[in-house]
PDB file of C-alpha atoms in Angstrom:
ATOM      1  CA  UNK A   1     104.446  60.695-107.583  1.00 57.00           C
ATOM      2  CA  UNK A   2     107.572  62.010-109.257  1.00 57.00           C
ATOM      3  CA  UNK A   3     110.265  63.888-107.553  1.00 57.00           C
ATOM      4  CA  UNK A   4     113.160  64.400-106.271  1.00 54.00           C
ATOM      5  CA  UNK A   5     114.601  62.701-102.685  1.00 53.00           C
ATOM      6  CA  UNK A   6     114.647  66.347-101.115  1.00 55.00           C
ATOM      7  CA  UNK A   7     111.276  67.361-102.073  1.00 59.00           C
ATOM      8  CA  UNK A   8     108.523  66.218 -99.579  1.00 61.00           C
ATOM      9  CA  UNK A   9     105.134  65.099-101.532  1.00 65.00           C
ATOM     10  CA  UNK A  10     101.988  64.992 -99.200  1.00 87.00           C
ATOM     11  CA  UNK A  11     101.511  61.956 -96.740  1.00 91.00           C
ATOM     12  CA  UNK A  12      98.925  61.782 -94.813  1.00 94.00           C
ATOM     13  CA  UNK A  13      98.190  59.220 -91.942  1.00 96.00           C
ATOM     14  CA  UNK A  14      94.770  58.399 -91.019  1.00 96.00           C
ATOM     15  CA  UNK A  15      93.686  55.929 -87.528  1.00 96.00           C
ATOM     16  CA  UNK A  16      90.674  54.213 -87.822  1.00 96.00           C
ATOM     17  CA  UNK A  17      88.646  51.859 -85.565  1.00 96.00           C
ATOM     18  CA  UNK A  18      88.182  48.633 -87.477  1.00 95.00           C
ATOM     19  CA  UNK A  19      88.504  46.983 -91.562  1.00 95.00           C
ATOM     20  CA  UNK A  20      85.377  44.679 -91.398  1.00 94.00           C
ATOM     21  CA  UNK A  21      86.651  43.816 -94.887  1.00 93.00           C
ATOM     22  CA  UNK A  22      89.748  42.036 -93.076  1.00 94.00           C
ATOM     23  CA  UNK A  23      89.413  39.132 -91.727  1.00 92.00           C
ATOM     24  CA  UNK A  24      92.213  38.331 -89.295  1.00 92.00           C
ATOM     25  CA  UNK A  25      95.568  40.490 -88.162  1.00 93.00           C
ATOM     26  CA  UNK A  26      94.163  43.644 -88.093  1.00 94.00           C
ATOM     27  CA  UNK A  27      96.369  45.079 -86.008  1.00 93.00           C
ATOM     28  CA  UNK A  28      98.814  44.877 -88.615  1.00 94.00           C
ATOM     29  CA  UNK A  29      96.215  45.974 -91.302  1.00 96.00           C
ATOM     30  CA  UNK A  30      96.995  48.923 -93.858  1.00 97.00           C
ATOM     31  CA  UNK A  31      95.382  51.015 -96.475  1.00 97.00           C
ATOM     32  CA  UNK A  32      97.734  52.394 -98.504  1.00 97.00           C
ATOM     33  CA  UNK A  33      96.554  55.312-101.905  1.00 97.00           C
ATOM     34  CA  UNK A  34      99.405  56.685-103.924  1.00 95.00           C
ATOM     35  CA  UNK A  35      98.104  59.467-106.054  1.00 93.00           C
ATOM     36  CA  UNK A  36      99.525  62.810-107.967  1.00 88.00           C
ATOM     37  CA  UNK A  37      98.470  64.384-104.908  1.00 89.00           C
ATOM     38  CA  UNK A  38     100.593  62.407-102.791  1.00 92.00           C
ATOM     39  CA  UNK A  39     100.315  59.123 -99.967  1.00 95.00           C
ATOM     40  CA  UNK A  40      97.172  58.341 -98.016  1.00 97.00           C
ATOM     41  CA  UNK A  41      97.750  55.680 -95.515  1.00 97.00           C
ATOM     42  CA  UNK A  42      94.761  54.222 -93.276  1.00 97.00           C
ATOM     43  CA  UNK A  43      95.951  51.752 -90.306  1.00 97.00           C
ATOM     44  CA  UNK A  44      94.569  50.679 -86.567  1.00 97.00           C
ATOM     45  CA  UNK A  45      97.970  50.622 -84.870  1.00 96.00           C
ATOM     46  CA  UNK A  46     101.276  52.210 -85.378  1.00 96.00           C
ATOM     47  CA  UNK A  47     102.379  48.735 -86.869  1.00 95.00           C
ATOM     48  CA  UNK A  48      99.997  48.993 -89.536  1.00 96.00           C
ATOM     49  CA  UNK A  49     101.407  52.424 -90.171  1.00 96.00           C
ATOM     50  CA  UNK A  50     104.667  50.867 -90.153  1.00 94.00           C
ATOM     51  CA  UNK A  51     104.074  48.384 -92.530  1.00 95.00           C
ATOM     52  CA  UNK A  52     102.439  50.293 -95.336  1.00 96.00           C
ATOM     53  CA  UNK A  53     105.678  52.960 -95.241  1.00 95.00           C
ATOM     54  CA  UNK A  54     107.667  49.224 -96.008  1.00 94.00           C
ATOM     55  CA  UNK A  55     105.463  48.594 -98.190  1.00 95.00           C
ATOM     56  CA  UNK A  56     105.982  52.259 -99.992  1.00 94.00           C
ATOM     57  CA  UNK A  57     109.984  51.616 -99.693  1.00 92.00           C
ATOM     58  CA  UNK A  58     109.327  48.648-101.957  1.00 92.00           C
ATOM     59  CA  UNK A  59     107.163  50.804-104.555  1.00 93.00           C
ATOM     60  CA  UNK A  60     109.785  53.423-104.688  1.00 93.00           C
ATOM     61  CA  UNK A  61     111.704  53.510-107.997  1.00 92.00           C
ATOM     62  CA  UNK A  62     114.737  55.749-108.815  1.00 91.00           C
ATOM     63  CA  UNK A  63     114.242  57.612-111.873  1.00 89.00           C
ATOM     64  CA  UNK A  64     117.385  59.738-112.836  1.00 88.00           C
ATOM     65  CA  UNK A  65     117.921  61.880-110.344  1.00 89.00           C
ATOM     66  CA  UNK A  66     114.799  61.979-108.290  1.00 88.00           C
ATOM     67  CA  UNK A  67     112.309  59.025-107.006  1.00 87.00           C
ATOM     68  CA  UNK A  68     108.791  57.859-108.416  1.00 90.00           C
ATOM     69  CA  UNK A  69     105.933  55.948-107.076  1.00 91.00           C
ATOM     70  CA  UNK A  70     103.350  54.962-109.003  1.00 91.00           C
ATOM     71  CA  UNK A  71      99.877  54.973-108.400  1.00 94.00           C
ATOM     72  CA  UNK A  72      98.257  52.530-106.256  1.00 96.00           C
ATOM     73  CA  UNK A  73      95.831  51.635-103.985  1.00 97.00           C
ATOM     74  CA  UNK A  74      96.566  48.979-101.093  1.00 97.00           C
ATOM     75  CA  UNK A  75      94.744  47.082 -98.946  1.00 97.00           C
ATOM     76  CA  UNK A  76      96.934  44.599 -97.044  1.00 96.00           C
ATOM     77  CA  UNK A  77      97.066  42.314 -94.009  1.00 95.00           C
ATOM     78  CA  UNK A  78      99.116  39.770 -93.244  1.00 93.00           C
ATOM     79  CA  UNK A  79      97.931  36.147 -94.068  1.00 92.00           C
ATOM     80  CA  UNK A  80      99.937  34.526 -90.862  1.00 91.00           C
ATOM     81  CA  UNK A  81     100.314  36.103 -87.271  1.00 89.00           C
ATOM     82  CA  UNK A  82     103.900  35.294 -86.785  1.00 89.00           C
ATOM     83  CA  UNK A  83     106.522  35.421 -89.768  1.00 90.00           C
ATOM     84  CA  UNK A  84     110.075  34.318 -88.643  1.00 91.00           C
ATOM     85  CA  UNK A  85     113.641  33.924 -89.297  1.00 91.00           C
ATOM     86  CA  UNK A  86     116.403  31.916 -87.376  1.00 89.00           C
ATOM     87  CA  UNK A  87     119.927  33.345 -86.994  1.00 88.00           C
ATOM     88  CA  UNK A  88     122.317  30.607 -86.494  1.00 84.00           C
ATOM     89  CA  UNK A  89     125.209  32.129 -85.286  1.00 78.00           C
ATOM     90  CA  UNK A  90     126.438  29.934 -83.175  1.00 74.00           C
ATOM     91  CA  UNK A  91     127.244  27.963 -86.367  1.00 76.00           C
ATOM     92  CA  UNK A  92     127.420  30.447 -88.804  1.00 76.00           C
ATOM     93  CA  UNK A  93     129.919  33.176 -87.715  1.00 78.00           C
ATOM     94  CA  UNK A  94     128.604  36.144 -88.765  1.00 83.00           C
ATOM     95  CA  UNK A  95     129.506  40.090 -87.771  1.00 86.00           C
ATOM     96  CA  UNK A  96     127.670  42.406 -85.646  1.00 86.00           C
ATOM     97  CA  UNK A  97     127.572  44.311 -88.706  1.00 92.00           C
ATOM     98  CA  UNK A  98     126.479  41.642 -91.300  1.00 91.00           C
ATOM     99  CA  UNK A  99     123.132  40.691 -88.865  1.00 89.00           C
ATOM    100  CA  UNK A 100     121.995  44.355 -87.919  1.00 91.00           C
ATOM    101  CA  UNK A 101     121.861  44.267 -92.508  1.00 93.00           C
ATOM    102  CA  UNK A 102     120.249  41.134 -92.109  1.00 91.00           C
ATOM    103  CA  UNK A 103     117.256  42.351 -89.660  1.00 90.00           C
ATOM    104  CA  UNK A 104     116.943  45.906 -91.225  1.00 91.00           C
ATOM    105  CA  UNK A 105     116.358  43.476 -94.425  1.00 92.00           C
ATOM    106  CA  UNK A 106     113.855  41.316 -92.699  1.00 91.00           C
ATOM    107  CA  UNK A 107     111.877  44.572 -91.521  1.00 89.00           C
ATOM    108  CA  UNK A 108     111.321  45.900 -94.904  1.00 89.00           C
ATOM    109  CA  UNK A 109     109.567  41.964 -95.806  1.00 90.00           C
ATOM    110  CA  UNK A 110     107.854  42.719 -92.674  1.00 91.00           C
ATOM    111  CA  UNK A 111     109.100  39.508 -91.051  1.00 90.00           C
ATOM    112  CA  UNK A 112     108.352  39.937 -87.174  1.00 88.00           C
ATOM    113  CA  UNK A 113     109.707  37.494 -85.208  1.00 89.00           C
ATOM    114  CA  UNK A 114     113.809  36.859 -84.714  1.00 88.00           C
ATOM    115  CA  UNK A 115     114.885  34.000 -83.244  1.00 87.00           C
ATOM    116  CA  UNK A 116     118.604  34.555 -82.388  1.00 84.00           C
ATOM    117  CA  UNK A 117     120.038  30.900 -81.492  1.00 80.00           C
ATOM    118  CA  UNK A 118     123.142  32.308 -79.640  1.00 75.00           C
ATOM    119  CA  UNK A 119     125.781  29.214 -78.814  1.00 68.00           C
ATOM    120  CA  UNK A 120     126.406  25.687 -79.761  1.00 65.00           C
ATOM    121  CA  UNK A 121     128.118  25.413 -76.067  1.00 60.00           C
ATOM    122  CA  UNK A 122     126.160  23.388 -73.703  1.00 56.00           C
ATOM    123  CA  UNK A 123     128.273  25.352 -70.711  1.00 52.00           C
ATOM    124  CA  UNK A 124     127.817  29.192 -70.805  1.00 54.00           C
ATOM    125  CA  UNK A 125     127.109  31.557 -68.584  1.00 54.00           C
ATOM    126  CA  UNK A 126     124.146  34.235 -67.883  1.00 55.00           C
ATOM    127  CA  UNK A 127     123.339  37.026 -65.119  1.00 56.00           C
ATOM    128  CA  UNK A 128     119.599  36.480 -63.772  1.00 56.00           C
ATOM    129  CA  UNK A 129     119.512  40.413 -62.880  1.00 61.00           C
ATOM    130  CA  UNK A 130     115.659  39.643 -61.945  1.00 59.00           C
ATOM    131  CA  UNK A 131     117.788  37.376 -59.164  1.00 55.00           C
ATOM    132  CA  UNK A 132     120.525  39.727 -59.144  1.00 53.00           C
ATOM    133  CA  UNK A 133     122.805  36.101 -59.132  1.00 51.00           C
ATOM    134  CA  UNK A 134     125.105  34.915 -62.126  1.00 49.00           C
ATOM    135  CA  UNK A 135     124.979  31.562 -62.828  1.00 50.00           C
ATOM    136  CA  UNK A 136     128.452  30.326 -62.708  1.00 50.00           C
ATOM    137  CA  UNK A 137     127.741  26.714 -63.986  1.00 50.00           C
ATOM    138  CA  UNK A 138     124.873  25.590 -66.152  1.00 48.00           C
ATOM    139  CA  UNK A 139     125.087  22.583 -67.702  1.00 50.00           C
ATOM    140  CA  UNK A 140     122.364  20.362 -69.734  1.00 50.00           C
ATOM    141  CA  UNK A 141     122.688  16.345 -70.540  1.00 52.00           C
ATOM    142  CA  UNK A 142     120.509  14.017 -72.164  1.00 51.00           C
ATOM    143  CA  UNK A 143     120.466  10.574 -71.275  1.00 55.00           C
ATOM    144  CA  UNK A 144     118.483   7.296 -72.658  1.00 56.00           C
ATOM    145  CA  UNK A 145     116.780   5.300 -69.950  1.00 61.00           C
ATOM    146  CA  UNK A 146     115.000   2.141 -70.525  1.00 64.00           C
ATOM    147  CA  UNK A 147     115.322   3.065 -74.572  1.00 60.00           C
ATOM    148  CA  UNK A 148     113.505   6.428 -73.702  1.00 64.00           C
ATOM    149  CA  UNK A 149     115.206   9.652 -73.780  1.00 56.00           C
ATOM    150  CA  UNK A 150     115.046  11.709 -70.869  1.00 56.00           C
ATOM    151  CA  UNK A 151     116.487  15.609 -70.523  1.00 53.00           C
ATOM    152  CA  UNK A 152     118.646  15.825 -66.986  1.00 51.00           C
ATOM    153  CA  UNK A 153     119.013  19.976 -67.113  1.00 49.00           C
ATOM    154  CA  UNK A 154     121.189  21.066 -63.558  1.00 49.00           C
ATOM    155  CA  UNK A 155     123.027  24.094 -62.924  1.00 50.00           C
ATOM    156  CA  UNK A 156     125.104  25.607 -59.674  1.00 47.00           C
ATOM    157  CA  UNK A 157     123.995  29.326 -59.124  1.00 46.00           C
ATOM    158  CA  UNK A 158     126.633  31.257 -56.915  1.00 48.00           C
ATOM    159  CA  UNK A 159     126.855  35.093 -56.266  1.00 44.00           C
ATOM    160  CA  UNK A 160     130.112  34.454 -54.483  1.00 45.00           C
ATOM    161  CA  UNK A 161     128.931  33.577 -50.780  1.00 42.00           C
ATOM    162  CA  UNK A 162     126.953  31.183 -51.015  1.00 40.00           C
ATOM    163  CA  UNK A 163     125.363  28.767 -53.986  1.00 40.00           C
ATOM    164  CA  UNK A 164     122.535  27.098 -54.815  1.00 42.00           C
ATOM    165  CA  UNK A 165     121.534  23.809 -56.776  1.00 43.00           C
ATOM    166  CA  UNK A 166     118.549  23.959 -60.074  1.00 44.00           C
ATOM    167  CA  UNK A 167     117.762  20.529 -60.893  1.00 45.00           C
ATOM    168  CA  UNK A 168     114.568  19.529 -63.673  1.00 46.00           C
ATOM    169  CA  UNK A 169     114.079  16.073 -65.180  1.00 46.00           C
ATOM    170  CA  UNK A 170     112.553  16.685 -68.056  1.00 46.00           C
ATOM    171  CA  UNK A 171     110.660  13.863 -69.874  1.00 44.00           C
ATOM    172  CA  UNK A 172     111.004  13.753 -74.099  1.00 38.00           C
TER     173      UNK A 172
END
């Protein structure tokens, strides 16, 4: 497919039941044909639709002024249920900005789990709204007893009237 970005070539979406042919994530499962004609795409779920249009990103050349794709045809599933990434930002200091480019980037590799590690600070605080509380205190320590180490996690929850006391011992 040749073109420019303001002319629309055909794409088609097609839902089907099942690809016997596949033999695990299916869900995620795509068919994708690029012809003259224009883009066939074949999936189970929305996600599968999803991921063949990443896929399509990543075929898409610029040529001059316009765009071409060449032909193709696709069958893909991913190989591993869950592919993640870790954002460290708690010890990596990064913008607002800078990680919404960083997870539009992992959605085009069709990574699909985040993992957002938040704050190096052992003493922070959260609202439960399931509770409708904030926890004013939390607090977690790890001791060693008898050369074993042993997770003490405790926190005060208050809503201002009255507060309550979460204690777990926590074997490791």
């Amino acid at each position: 497919i040749t073109g420019n970005p303001s002319s629309h070539p055909a794409l088609s979406v097609k839902w089907v039941e099942d690809f016997p042919d596949i033999p695990l994530n299916r869900n995620e499962a795509y068919k994708l044909r690029v012809t003259s004609k224009g883009v066939e795409i074949e999936a189970i779920t929305e996600t599968g639709v999803y991921r063949a249009i990443q896929t399509l990103r990543q075929l898409t050349e610029k040529k001059g002024n316009g765009i071409a794709i060449s032909g193709c045809e696709i069958t893909d599933w991913p190989a591993f249920r869950i592919r993640g990434f870790m954002q460290d930002v708690g010890r990596t200091y990064i913008s607002t900005d800078e990680l919404k480019r960083e997870i539009a980037i992992l959605a085009r590799y069709k990574i699909n789990v985040f993992h957002w590690h938040l704050t190096e600070n052992q003493a922070w605080r959260l609202t439960l709204q399931v509770l409708k509380k904030s926890l004013t205190f939390f607090k977690t320590v790890r001791i060693i007893t008898n050369g074993k180490f042993k997770k003490q996690i405790f926190g005060i929850i208050g809503n201002g009237t009255s507060s309550w006391m979460v204690m777990n011992n926590t074997n490791l």
